[in-house]
Tab-separated table of C-alpha atoms in Angstrom:
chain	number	residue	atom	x	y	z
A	1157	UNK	CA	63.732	105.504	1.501
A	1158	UNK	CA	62.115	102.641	2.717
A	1159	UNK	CA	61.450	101.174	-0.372
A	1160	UNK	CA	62.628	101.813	-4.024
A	1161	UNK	CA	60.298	104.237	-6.001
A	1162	UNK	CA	58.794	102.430	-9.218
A	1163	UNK	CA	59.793	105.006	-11.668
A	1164	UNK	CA	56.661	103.210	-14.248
A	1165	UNK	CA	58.970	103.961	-17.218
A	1166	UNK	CA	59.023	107.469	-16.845
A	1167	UNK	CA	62.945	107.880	-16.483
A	1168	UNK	CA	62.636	106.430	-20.363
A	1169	UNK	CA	60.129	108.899	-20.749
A	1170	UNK	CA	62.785	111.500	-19.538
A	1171	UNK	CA	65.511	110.920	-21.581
A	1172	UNK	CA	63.404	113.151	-24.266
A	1173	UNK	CA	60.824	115.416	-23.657
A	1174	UNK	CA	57.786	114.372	-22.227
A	1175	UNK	CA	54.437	115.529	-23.354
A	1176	UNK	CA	53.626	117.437	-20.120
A	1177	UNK	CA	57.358	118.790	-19.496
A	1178	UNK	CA	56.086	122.519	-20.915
A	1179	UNK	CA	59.374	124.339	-20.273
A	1180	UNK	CA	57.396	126.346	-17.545
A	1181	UNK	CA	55.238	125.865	-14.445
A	1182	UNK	CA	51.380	125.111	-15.465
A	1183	UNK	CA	49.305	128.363	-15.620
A	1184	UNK	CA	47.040	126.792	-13.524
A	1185	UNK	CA	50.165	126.726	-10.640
A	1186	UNK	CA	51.048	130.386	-11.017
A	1187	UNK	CA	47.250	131.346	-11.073
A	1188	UNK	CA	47.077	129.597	-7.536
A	1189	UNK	CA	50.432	131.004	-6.459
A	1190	UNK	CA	49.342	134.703	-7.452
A	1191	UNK	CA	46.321	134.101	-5.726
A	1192	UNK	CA	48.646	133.188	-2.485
A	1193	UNK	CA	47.469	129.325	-1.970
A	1194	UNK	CA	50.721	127.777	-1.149
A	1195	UNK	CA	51.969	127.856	2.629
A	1196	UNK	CA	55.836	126.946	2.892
A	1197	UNK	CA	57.379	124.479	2.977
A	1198	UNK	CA	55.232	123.218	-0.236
A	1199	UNK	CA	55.933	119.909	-1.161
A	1200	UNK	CA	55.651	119.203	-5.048
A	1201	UNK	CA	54.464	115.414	-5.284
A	1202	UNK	CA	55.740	113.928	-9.298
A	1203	UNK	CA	57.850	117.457	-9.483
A	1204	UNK	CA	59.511	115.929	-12.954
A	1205	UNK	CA	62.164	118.395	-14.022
A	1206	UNK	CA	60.928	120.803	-11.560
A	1207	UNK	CA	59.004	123.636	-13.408
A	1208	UNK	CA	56.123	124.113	-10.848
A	1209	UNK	CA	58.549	124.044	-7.300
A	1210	UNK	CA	60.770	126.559	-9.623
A	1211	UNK	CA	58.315	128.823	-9.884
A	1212	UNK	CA	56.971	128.851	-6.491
A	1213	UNK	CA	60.416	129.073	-5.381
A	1214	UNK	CA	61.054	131.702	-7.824
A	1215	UNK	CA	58.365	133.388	-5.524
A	1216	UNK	CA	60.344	132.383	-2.296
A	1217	UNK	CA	58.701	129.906	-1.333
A	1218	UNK	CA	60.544	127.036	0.502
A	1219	UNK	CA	59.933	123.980	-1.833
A	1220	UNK	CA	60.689	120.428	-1.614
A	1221	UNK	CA	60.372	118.614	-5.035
A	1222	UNK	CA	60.306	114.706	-5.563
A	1223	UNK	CA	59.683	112.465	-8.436
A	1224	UNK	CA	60.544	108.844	-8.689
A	1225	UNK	CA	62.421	109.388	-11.859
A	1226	UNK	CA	66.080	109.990	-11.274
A	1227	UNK	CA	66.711	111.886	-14.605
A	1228	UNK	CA	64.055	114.188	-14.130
A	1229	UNK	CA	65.156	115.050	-10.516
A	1230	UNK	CA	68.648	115.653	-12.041
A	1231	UNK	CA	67.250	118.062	-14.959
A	1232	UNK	CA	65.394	119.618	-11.744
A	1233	UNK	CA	68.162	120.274	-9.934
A	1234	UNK	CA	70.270	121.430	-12.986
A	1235	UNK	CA	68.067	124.015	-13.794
A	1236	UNK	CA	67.722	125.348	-10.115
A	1237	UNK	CA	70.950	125.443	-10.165
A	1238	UNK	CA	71.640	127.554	-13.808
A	1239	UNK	CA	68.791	129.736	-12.714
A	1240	UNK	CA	70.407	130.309	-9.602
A	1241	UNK	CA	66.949	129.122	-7.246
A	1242	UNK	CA	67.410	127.454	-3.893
A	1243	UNK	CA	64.936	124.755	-4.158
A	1244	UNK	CA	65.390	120.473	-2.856
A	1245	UNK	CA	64.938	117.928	-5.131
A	1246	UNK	CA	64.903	114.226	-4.040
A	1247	UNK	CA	63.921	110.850	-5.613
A	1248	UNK	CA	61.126	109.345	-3.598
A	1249	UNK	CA	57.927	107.624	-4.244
A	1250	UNK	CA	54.919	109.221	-3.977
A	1251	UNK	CA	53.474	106.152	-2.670
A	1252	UNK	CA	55.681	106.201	0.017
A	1253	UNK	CA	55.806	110.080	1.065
A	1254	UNK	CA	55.430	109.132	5.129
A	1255	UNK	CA	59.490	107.736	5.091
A	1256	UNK	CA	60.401	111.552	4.728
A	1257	UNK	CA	59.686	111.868	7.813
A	1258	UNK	CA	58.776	115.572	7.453
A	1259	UNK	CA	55.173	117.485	7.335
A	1260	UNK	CA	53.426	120.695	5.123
A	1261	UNK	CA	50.943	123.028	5.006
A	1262	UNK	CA	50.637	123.081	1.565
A	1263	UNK	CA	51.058	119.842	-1.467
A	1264	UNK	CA	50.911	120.412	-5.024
A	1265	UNK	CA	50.413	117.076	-7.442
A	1266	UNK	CA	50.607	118.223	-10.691
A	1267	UNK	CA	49.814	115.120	-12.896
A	1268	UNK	CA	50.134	112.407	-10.445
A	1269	UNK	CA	46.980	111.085	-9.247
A	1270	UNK	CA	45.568	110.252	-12.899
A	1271	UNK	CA	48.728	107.560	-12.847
A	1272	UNK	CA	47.574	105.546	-10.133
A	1273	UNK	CA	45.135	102.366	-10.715
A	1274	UNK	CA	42.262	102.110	-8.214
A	1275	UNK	CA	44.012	100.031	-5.484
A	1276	UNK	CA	46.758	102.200	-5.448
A	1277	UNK	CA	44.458	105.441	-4.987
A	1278	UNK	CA	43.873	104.702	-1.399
A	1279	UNK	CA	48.068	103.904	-0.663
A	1280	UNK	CA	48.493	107.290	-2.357
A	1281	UNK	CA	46.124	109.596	-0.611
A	1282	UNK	CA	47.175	107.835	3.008
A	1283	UNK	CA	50.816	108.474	1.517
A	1284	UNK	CA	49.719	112.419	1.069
A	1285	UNK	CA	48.261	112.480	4.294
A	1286	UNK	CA	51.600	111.125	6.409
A	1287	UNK	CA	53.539	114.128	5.095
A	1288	UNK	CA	50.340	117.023	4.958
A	1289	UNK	CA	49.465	118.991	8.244
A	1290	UNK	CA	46.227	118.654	9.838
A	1291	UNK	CA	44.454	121.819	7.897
A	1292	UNK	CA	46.843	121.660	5.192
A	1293	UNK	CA	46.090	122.216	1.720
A	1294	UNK	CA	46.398	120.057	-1.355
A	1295	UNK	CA	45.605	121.572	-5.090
A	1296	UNK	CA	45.502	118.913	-7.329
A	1297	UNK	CA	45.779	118.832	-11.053
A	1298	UNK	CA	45.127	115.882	-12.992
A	1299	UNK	CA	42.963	114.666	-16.472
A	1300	UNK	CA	39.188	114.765	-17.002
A	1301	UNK	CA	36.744	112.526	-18.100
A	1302	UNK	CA	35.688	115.652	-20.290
A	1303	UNK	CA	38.778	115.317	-22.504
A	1304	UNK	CA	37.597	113.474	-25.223
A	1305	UNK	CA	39.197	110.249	-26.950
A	1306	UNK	CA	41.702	107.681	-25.162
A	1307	UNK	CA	45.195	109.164	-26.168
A	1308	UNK	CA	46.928	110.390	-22.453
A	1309	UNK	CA	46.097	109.277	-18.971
A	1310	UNK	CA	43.160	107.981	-17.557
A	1311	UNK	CA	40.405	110.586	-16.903
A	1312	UNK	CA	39.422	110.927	-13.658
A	1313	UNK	CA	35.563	112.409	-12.899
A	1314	UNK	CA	35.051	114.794	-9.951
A	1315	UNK	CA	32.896	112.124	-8.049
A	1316	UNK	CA	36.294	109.795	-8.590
A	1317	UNK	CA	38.385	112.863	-7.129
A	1318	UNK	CA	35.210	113.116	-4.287
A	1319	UNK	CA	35.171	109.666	-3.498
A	1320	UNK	CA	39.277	108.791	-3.470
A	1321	UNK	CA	39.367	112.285	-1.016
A	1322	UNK	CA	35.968	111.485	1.038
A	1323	UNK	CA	37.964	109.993	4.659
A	1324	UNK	CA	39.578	112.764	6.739
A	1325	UNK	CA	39.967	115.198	3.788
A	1326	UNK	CA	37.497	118.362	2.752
A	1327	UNK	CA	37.179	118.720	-1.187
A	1328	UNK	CA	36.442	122.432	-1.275
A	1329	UNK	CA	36.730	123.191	-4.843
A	1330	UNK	CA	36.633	121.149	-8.045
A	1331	UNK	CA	37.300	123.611	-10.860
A	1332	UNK	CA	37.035	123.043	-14.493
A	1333	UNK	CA	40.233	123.745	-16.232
A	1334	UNK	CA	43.232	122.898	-18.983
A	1335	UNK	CA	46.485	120.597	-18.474
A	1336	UNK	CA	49.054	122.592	-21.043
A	1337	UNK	CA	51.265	120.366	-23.033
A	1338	UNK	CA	53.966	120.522	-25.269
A	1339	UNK	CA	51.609	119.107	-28.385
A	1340	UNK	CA	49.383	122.010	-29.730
A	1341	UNK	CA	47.251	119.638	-30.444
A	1342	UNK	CA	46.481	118.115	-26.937
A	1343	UNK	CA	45.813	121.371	-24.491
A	1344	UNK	CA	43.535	118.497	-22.356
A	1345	UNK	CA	40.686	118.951	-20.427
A	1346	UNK	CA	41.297	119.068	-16.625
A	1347	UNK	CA	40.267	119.057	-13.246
A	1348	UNK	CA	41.993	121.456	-10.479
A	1349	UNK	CA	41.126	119.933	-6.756
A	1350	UNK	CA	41.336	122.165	-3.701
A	1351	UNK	CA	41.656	119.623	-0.997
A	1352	UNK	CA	42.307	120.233	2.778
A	1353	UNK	CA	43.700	117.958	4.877
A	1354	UNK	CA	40.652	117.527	8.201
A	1355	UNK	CA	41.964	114.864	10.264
């Protein structure tokens, strides 16, 4: 890698079990899967311990995983390897996605884009579009401003998602939804982002 992925205290975060880390892929991942939106290779941008590119490549799909937290991409790889699925897991930063040197039809950020601070929005959706083929497809998953309170990541509003998304990119679909976490009492309010690559 080019440069050295800023885990943000997330492999601390790791070394338990972080509120998000549900033991399974989000519902709102299968629901897209069933419904046949992923094109392989899928890369799986802040994959964590690897429950959403498990599932997909549970369904055969070729999947590349990366997170910039070494422990999670160990418990990733770990548990593709006790469940016996063929799935890649590296460390990488997600700022930094074009020194893979490799391109897909289909992304999946599951949790990622709420992390970044406005200047680093911009270096983050440039860094999606080095590695996401002209026409490709990017579902996006991330906090809403309608979850109440300040406990959890930033929310992020739909004209935020429009606005970050608005040069060389087609927001198709902006669908109300639920982030499941491991706290029963924090199921938070979400938005999930159909997003094709244009140019």
């Amino acid at each position: 890698m080019s440069r050295t992925p800023d885990d943000r205290g997330f492999d601390e975060m790791y070394a338990g079990v972080p509120p998000w880390d549900i033991g399974r892929a989000q519902p709102e991942v299968v629901r897209v899967a069933e419904a046949g939106g992923f094109a392989e290779p899928v890369i799986d941008v802040g994959c964590g311990t690897g429950e959403n590119a498990l599932e997909l490549a549970a369904r055969g799909l070729q999947v590349l995983g990366i997170d910039a937290s070494a422990r999670a991409i160990e418990a990733a790889r770990t548990k593709a390897s006790v469940r016996g699925i063929s799935a890649e897991f590296l460390v990488a930063d997600a700022l930094d996605l074009g020194s893979l040197d490799r391109r897909f039809p289909s992304a999946l950020d599951c949790g990622v884009f709420h992390v970044f601070d406005d200047p680093e929005r911009p270096v983050y959706v440039a860094s999606l579009a080095s590695v996401l083929e002209p026409g490709g497809v990017l579902h996006l998953l991330c906090f809403s401003d309608r979850q109440p309170g300040s406990f959890g990541p930033r929310r992020v509003t739909q004209q935020e998602l429009r606005d970050s998304f608005a040069d060389g990119w087609d927001v198709s679909e902006i669908v109300a939804t639920t982030f499941v976490t491991n706290l029963p009492e924090l199921q938070a309010q979400a938005w999930l982002a159909t997003i094709v690559r244009t140019a």
